[in-house]
Structures are given as structure tokens and as C-alpha cells.
């Protein structure tokens, strides 16, 4: 019998082919099933009264008038809800020293950011709830707000949580090699202060949840747009005093996540508790202002960077000192220290240098909570690393491409370990760089750039190499005590008509999880994709697993699907051999039928085999008990992570009179291992690039000195639109992951990882004749004109 990998290579395999998404017709017909669409009997709606202050004591709350409003079922405060649901603390034991204060579903004595909920109104309609909110009277005593993260650790700055002693949430230092000696022996040392604007995910569908407590069954059903259903199940049960089996989480269609919907939010926890308290279904859907004020933010970093180089371009050392503010709490359960930790792990990671020193500090502040967002920490690390490499090249008069050629880890140097201790199985920096240069016709662009400068047209080329963490094992969260599964599971079965039902623990937020699962299963089993039905997002009906985050759907969920399909394939062929009086090795499954390996002659249709197994097992030979179902789980064990890599380039024009940047072209070469569906991979990369370009040029959450978010709307918070976007060309190098048979890594975050760095380097390249250097994003016209001395 052929093994699964040879089956994947057969002409009828779907692996490596662009095929339509199985859910495409349903979604295009407007038949998606989102939480907002859900209506249940006796369902009520909740709206939250949110603090207008960044930091204030709650002296008193008067809800009497609100309770008399039409349609009001109940008005609940934090103290009342505290009898139903316990507080939580967002820490992980392996992040040594990480601390946070207990957080409640609704604030009880004090609010710590503008937008924190202080009361919940439950009514028959959302509109009625919002009307009733206006009748609640809260007596606040405003407290000093800690807004400047650079001052958060000063002795004169108030401590947000007195029980913690100071505003330092986490600190990590790392030292490899002889950094001081490397800098002293360098021919050039370049320093820069990098500034990154705080921004958020702006998902098309806001966060939404319906919680339905069935008192008769003592069971809570949660309908939620989430990336990790089993995580939500465990957390809800833990804090509501239930067993996991008493909680079912159902996640159907989700309108974008980007890491925003992989966390546990206080208002969602409050919705679960309200359903139990009031014994009826409760729906909460965030409006856009709530999303800006309560969806996690990310990327607010100030990072001092230093690089030492020799005259021949050899990089001698990197050093960074990173500071980030995360809001008043460490987010639960993944914590708000992971991004800073990733920055330390990833700076300089693509380059050969043994000398690396890093420090990161994470501080509390009275702003919305920050946590993991698409490409956690990667854009910070990549921008600092690639910005320093470009500045060093300029200092010694070397082409930015050449300095990378001389320092990127060689493609035949693997496996190897980075100075931060990251273990790399197989990467392809040089192959990726050479492919990129061919795609963009680098030499011709340099010539064009020189000609245009003579006409006072200032265009720039920016290059950024990157690495991306994918396929995380238990080393990411489980080792720290978080009950977030690092494995994923898939169950496949042949039904009575010869079709395949596939239940998977990964989830779908638009990236194509359903399609990639069907492609893998269809390829291994030799059945058409039309016969494969994928079920996901239901803790009652899927194997236990981590869900979809950190680009793990294809690499972990896809491998589980392959292994389960291999077992089912073997079982089918064993039964077929018994029916056909043949040997399993002489049979194959091709195009929904059993055929001879030797000549491809059809022997029996799968639907006929299924009919015999399910309805006429009495005709099978004695001792044959067919098992047309198989379940397998997969988790990486040899390496704590898989790493993808690639390189991006930006070609843009800067108007030095207005400060506006016009993006002309963007290129990406990416190595995500085995490519299951080229179109889906390219869509993910382009989508990630667009988010990275948004961070580079547009997106920033702007707070004033009192902790007020001043642009919490789509008019003032700028996101990239189609008119501003360039053509994005995508190419690939393939270095399969060796630990799995499928060989897939991940592609969902690669585009975001390097886009901002490429744009920032391109802007600096364009401004080189003016001797202006900018190490701040977003690169707004004001920032550019300030650097040029125009304002």
C-alpha cells in the first residue's frame, strides 16, 4: 500500500493546488452564521456602562432610575456579579517575575482605564439597554493617571496597584557573547531610538458573545467568535465554578480575528456570569467605540537599539533596551509580557553574530490593556533589527543588500541556534533574498531612483529580512501553567454513502482552515473535496485542541488531519481487501473508488464499500470488524517552535513638500514550508502586509495626558484603504518542516512581520539626500516634515 506522502504527490492530490474554499458559496450568498445573527428564546441584551476616567475610585453607584426604564430586566454592579464569577490574574510562571493585580468582570471599587465597565444593564433590546445606561449615576473620585510609560517607574509616579509595590510588570535581560568587546572592536557603532505607535486590530466583525445557561441541564452554552474554543471552555468553567463538561463553546463564522479574539475579556466573562445569574440567554455585541476602548491594543514600544559593524560589513553585535506599557493589567490568560519577550527573542535573529545584549521592561499604565496581536513582537524586532542594519550600511557606505548577504545565516548552516537561544530547524534567507532581487529587478530600480533624484523626485527602496515564530509547542503557554492546548486533533470518518466527515479543533476566521483541512484529508484518502465535510468550532463535537493562533492551523491542525486520514485510509483498504479477496498493498483509493495499484482498474466504489460495512456486515469474512473512523492529535516535540522566514521590499515615493508617502510596489518572498493552497497562502501574506503597512503609515491609538483615547472612531483612527495600497507581489521558497510529514509551517503572520520595517527603510532611503533619518512609526506627514525641518 502506498503511504500518505506518496498519496499527496499523486496527480489527483489537492496539496499545492488552488481550489475554491468549501464555504465560499455560503458566505457569498450572505448565509454566514455570526454571533450577531443569533436569536434564542427569552434572549436578553446587555450593555455596559463604561468609565469616562482613566483612573478613578467608585464612591457610589445609583441604579434606581435605570431599573425603572422600559424593558429593563436587571441592572448589575461588579459587587453583585462577583458572587457568580471569580477574579483572575494574568501571569505565567515561566516568565519569571511577571506580576499583575486581580481583575474582575465588572469593576468594583476602582476603574483603571477609560472604558472599563462599572455596571451592566440587561434589557429586552440593546437600544433599551443603552437608554437605561444614561440613567445610572456614578460618583467617581478621579485619581492621578499613569499615562507616560517612560515615567511609570519614577519614584514620583503613582503606583497603580499598591499591592504590587511598583508599576513594573515584567523585566527580562539577556546577554550572549562578549558584547562590550565586540562594540569596542567595531569600526562603526550606530545607535537609534525606535518609537512604535500603539494600535489595534479593527476586525470587520466586533467581539460578540451569547451565553445561555440551562438550569435544568446545569450547562452553559457559549456562542462566541473566538480563536480558541477549548480555552474559552476551560476559563469559563474555572471562574464560574463549573466543570469543563458543563460548558459548551460554539464558534461558527468569525469576521476576522488577528489575535484580537484569542483573549478572555472582562465584558465577555460578565456576559457568561449574567446568563447564570438571570437564568436566560444574554447577548453582548461590542459597538465600534467599545472595540477601540476595550479590544486589546498592541505595539506601543520605545526601543533603544545599537549595532556594531566592521568595515567589511561584518555585524559584530546587537544591543537593545526595550520599554512597553501594557495598561493596568496583564491580559488573561496569555499575559501581556509575551510581546516584549518575543522582541528579546527575535532581534538580530536572522544574522550571524554571537554577541547580543537585551533588556525589556513591561510597565503598567492607565490605558486600555495591551496583549498579543498578529505577528506578536515580530514587527518590533524586525523594524529594530533591519533599521539598524540599514543605518550601519549607510554609515560604512555599503549597499543594504550586500550587508545582508554578508551576515544572514547561511542556508546550509542548519540546524543552528540564535544568540537569544532560538533553535532553527531549516530557514532560507539567502535563497529568499536572491529571489526577491530577481522579482523586483533591484539594479534597475536603483538606476531609476538615481535618475529621478536628479529631477527632485525622491523614491526609496527598503529591504527587510524576517523570521516568524509558528507552530508553537507547550513551551509557549503550557509550561507557564496556562491551560491553552498546544496540540490539535482531527477525527475523520467515512459515512454510509462514502463521504467523509472531518471534525477538527482548529477554527476558521477567514484564513481558510476549512479548505486546508479538506484538501489534506481529500488528498490522503483519494476522495474528491466535494465529499469532505469539515466541522470545526464546537467543543462538543471536535477533538480537544488549541484552535487557531500563531500561524498554527496548517502546521499543527493540518498534520493532525494527515495522520488521522492515513489511519482511516489504511482501515478502508483493509476492509476493501477482505471484500475483494486481495491484499491491501495491491489496492489504492483514487477518485472515490478502490482501484488496483498495478493498472488503476476500478474495483469497488467507496459508497458501495460503506453500504456493505454499515448495512451488510454479515457478508464480511469472519473476524473482520471494520472501523471507518480515526482520530489523531499532533504537537511539535523536537523543536519548541517552527520558524518561517522571508524578505520584503518596498518601493515608494516621498513628497518632501507635504510629507505624504505614496506606496508604489511591495514584494514578499516567504518560506512557509509545504504550501497546501497557494491562493490562500498568498491571500494571508497580502492581508498581513496590508496590516503591516497600516502600522507603518496610518494606525495609532492617540491618548492625551489624562488617559483619554481621543480617536476611538473610524473617522479619526486611520486604517489602510484600497486606494493607498500598492500591488503586492508574492514569491515562495519551500523548506518543509522536517518534524511533520506534511511539512507545513505557517503563513498567517509573515506579511505583518516585515512590512513596516521595509517601508521605514524605504522612507529613510528616499530621504538620504536630506540627511534625515526617521525611526518612528507611523510615518505620518507630520513626522516626516518634522524630520526634514519643515515644521
mmCIF file of N, CA, C and O in Angstrom, residues 197-203 260 288 291-293 295-299 373 691 694-703 709-721 778:
data_model
loop_
_atom_site.group_PDB
_atom_site.id
_atom_site.type_symbol
_atom_site.label_atom_id
_atom_site.label_comp_id
_atom_site.label_asym_id
_atom_site.label_seq_id
_atom_site.Cartn_x
_atom_site.Cartn_y
_atom_site.Cartn_z
ATOM 1 N N UNK A 197 3.987 53.223 17.412
ATOM 2 C CA UNK A 197 2.678 53.680 17.848
ATOM 3 C C UNK A 197 1.780 52.532 18.272
ATOM 4 O O UNK A 197 1.759 51.469 17.646
ATOM 5 N N UNK A 198 1.027 52.752 19.322
ATOM 6 C CA UNK A 198 0.041 51.774 19.814
ATOM 7 C C UNK A 198 -1.097 51.697 18.801
ATOM 8 O O UNK A 198 -1.632 52.718 18.370
ATOM 9 N N UNK A 199 -1.478 50.478 18.416
ATOM 10 C CA UNK A 199 -2.627 50.334 17.533
ATOM 11 C C UNK A 199 -3.399 49.064 17.866
ATOM 12 O O UNK A 199 -3.043 48.327 18.768
ATOM 13 N N UNK A 200 -4.484 48.836 17.133
ATOM 14 C CA UNK A 200 -5.380 47.727 17.451
ATOM 15 C C UNK A 200 -5.851 47.051 16.169
ATOM 16 O O UNK A 200 -5.509 47.485 15.064
ATOM 17 N N UNK A 201 -6.648 45.982 16.313
ATOM 18 C CA UNK A 201 -6.915 45.103 15.179
ATOM 19 C C UNK A 201 -7.997 45.550 14.230
ATOM 20 O O UNK A 201 -7.960 45.221 13.054
ATOM 21 N N UNK A 202 -8.987 46.293 14.685
ATOM 22 C CA UNK A 202 -10.090 46.787 13.859
ATOM 23 C C UNK A 202 -10.679 45.649 13.021
ATOM 24 O O UNK A 202 -10.714 45.707 11.789
ATOM 25 N N UNK A 203 -11.133 44.609 13.683
ATOM 26 C CA UNK A 203 -11.737 43.495 12.964
ATOM 27 C C UNK A 203 -13.056 43.927 12.337
ATOM 28 O O UNK A 203 -13.781 44.767 12.884
ATOM 29 N N UNK A 260 -7.004 39.426 18.126
ATOM 30 C CA UNK A 260 -7.917 40.178 18.982
ATOM 31 C C UNK A 260 -8.849 39.241 19.735
ATOM 32 O O UNK A 260 -9.178 39.465 20.910
ATOM 33 N N UNK A 288 -18.482 49.925 17.807
ATOM 34 C CA UNK A 288 -17.144 50.274 17.345
ATOM 35 C C UNK A 288 -16.379 51.098 18.378
ATOM 36 O O UNK A 288 -15.164 50.919 18.543
ATOM 37 N N UNK A 291 -15.115 48.750 20.870
ATOM 38 C CA UNK A 291 -13.996 47.981 20.326
ATOM 39 C C UNK A 291 -12.684 48.751 20.462
ATOM 40 O O UNK A 291 -11.661 48.202 20.894
ATOM 41 N N UNK A 292 -12.698 50.024 20.114
ATOM 42 C CA UNK A 292 -11.469 50.814 20.229
ATOM 43 C C UNK A 292 -11.012 50.930 21.677
ATOM 44 O O UNK A 292 -9.811 50.948 21.957
ATOM 45 N N UNK A 293 -11.940 51.011 22.606
ATOM 46 C CA UNK A 293 -11.594 51.220 24.011
ATOM 47 C C UNK A 293 -11.332 49.944 24.789
ATOM 48 O O UNK A 293 -10.766 49.998 25.890
ATOM 49 N N UNK A 295 -11.021 46.333 22.974
ATOM 50 C CA UNK A 295 -10.217 45.339 22.260
ATOM 51 C C UNK A 295 -8.754 45.581 22.624
ATOM 52 O O UNK A 295 -8.318 46.733 22.744
ATOM 53 N N UNK A 296 -7.995 44.507 22.756
ATOM 54 C CA UNK A 296 -6.595 44.714 23.142
ATOM 55 C C UNK A 296 -5.879 45.591 22.116
ATOM 56 O O UNK A 296 -6.158 45.547 20.910
ATOM 57 N N UNK A 297 -4.952 46.402 22.633
ATOM 58 C CA UNK A 297 -4.048 47.177 21.796
ATOM 59 C C UNK A 297 -2.702 46.457 21.752
ATOM 60 O O UNK A 297 -2.489 45.472 22.467
ATOM 61 N N UNK A 298 -1.808 46.945 20.902
ATOM 62 C CA UNK A 298 -0.502 46.294 20.768
ATOM 63 C C UNK A 298 0.531 47.288 20.256
ATOM 64 O O UNK A 298 0.205 48.385 19.810
ATOM 65 N N UNK A 299 1.804 46.886 20.359
ATOM 66 C CA UNK A 299 2.928 47.530 19.668
ATOM 67 C C UNK A 299 3.440 48.840 20.276
ATOM 68 O O UNK A 299 4.287 49.485 19.689
ATOM 69 N N UNK A 373 -1.203 40.471 19.370
ATOM 70 C CA UNK A 373 -1.878 40.839 18.129
ATOM 71 C C UNK A 373 -1.034 40.271 16.997
ATOM 72 O O UNK A 373 0.118 39.915 17.194
ATOM 73 N N UNK A 691 -1.853 44.953 6.868
ATOM 74 C CA UNK A 691 -1.865 45.358 8.277
ATOM 75 C C UNK A 691 -0.522 45.958 8.688
ATOM 76 O O UNK A 691 -0.477 46.918 9.461
ATOM 77 N N UNK A 694 -0.454 49.416 7.375
ATOM 78 C CA UNK A 694 -1.267 50.279 8.220
ATOM 79 C C UNK A 694 -0.489 50.774 9.421
ATOM 80 O O UNK A 694 -0.546 51.954 9.786
ATOM 81 N N UNK A 695 0.255 49.865 10.050
ATOM 82 C CA UNK A 695 1.080 50.261 11.194
ATOM 83 C C UNK A 695 2.168 51.235 10.778
ATOM 84 O O UNK A 695 2.512 52.165 11.515
ATOM 85 N N UNK A 696 2.719 51.050 9.586
ATOM 86 C CA UNK A 696 3.827 51.880 9.121
ATOM 87 C C UNK A 696 3.406 53.314 8.829
ATOM 88 O O UNK A 696 4.173 54.257 9.069
ATOM 89 N N UNK A 697 2.179 53.493 8.331
ATOM 90 C CA UNK A 697 1.804 54.802 7.809
ATOM 91 C C UNK A 697 0.574 55.441 8.443
ATOM 92 O O UNK A 697 0.417 56.663 8.374
ATOM 93 N N UNK A 698 -0.316 54.639 9.022
ATOM 94 C CA UNK A 698 -1.619 55.183 9.377
ATOM 95 C C UNK A 698 -2.048 54.981 10.832
ATOM 96 O O UNK A 698 -2.535 55.905 11.469
ATOM 97 N N UNK A 699 -1.945 53.780 11.354
ATOM 98 C CA UNK A 699 -2.682 53.400 12.561
ATOM 99 C C UNK A 699 -1.965 53.819 13.849
ATOM 100 O O UNK A 699 -0.795 53.513 14.042
ATOM 101 N N UNK A 700 -2.728 54.488 14.727
ATOM 102 C CA UNK A 700 -2.182 54.861 16.030
ATOM 103 C C UNK A 700 -3.328 55.226 16.959
ATOM 104 O O UNK A 700 -4.192 56.038 16.610
ATOM 105 N N UNK A 701 -3.341 54.615 18.142
ATOM 106 C CA UNK A 701 -4.291 54.986 19.189
ATOM 107 C C UNK A 701 -3.686 56.162 19.948
ATOM 108 O O UNK A 701 -2.641 56.019 20.586
ATOM 109 N N UNK A 702 -4.344 57.311 19.877
ATOM 110 C CA UNK A 702 -3.787 58.538 20.438
ATOM 111 C C UNK A 702 -4.456 58.841 21.782
ATOM 112 O O UNK A 702 -5.673 59.043 21.851
ATOM 113 N N UNK A 703 -3.664 58.872 22.841
ATOM 114 C CA UNK A 703 -4.141 59.189 24.184
ATOM 115 C C UNK A 703 -3.635 60.574 24.598
ATOM 116 O O UNK A 703 -2.523 60.984 24.216
ATOM 117 N N UNK A 709 -8.611 58.213 25.285
ATOM 118 C CA UNK A 709 -8.374 57.826 23.899
ATOM 119 C C UNK A 709 -9.127 58.802 23.006
ATOM 120 O O UNK A 709 -10.359 58.855 23.019
ATOM 121 N N UNK A 710 -8.401 59.585 22.244
ATOM 122 C CA UNK A 710 -9.005 60.713 21.527
ATOM 123 C C UNK A 710 -9.461 60.394 20.111
ATOM 124 O O UNK A 710 -10.111 61.228 19.479
ATOM 125 N N UNK A 711 -9.144 59.209 19.615
ATOM 126 C CA UNK A 711 -9.531 58.894 18.231
ATOM 127 C C UNK A 711 -10.199 57.522 18.138
ATOM 128 O O UNK A 711 -9.880 56.711 17.274
ATOM 129 N N UNK A 712 -11.144 57.264 19.041
ATOM 130 C CA UNK A 712 -11.809 55.960 19.098
ATOM 131 C C UNK A 712 -12.975 55.875 18.121
ATOM 132 O O UNK A 712 -14.109 55.577 18.490
ATOM 133 N N UNK A 713 -12.697 56.140 16.873
ATOM 134 C CA UNK A 713 -13.727 56.043 15.833
ATOM 135 C C UNK A 713 -13.044 55.905 14.477
ATOM 136 O O UNK A 713 -11.858 56.212 14.323
ATOM 137 N N UNK A 714 -13.829 55.466 13.498
ATOM 138 C CA UNK A 714 -13.257 55.192 12.182
ATOM 139 C C UNK A 714 -12.992 56.457 11.367
ATOM 140 O O UNK A 714 -12.412 56.384 10.279
ATOM 141 N N UNK A 715 -13.407 57.612 11.878
ATOM 142 C CA UNK A 715 -13.095 58.863 11.192
ATOM 143 C C UNK A 715 -11.700 59.361 11.558
ATOM 144 O O UNK A 715 -10.991 59.916 10.720
ATOM 145 N N UNK A 716 -11.304 59.137 12.812
ATOM 146 C CA UNK A 716 -10.038 59.679 13.290
ATOM 147 C C UNK A 716 -8.926 58.644 13.406
ATOM 148 O O UNK A 716 -7.749 59.003 13.395
ATOM 149 N N UNK A 717 -9.291 57.379 13.562
ATOM 150 C CA UNK A 717 -8.290 56.304 13.565
ATOM 151 C C UNK A 717 -8.171 55.822 12.117
ATOM 152 O O UNK A 717 -9.126 55.293 11.538
ATOM 153 N N UNK A 718 -7.017 56.022 11.529
ATOM 154 C CA UNK A 718 -6.855 55.746 10.102
ATOM 155 C C UNK A 718 -6.447 54.294 9.875
ATOM 156 O O UNK A 718 -5.533 53.783 10.527
ATOM 157 N N UNK A 719 -7.126 53.636 8.957
ATOM 158 C CA UNK A 719 -6.746 52.294 8.524
ATOM 159 C C UNK A 719 -6.457 52.341 7.025
ATOM 160 O O UNK A 719 -6.991 53.189 6.309
ATOM 161 N N UNK A 720 -5.610 51.456 6.532
ATOM 162 C CA UNK A 720 -5.306 51.467 5.096
ATOM 163 C C UNK A 720 -6.524 51.104 4.267
ATOM 164 O O UNK A 720 -7.259 50.175 4.597
ATOM 165 N N UNK A 721 -6.726 51.834 3.208
ATOM 166 C CA UNK A 721 -7.811 51.571 2.267
ATOM 167 C C UNK A 721 -7.208 51.128 0.934
ATOM 168 O O UNK A 721 -6.009 51.283 0.686
ATOM 169 N N UNK A 778 3.742 55.355 13.323
ATOM 170 C CA UNK A 778 3.530 55.520 11.896
ATOM 171 C C UNK A 778 4.249 56.741 11.326
ATOM 172 O O UNK A 778 4.417 57.749 12.011
#
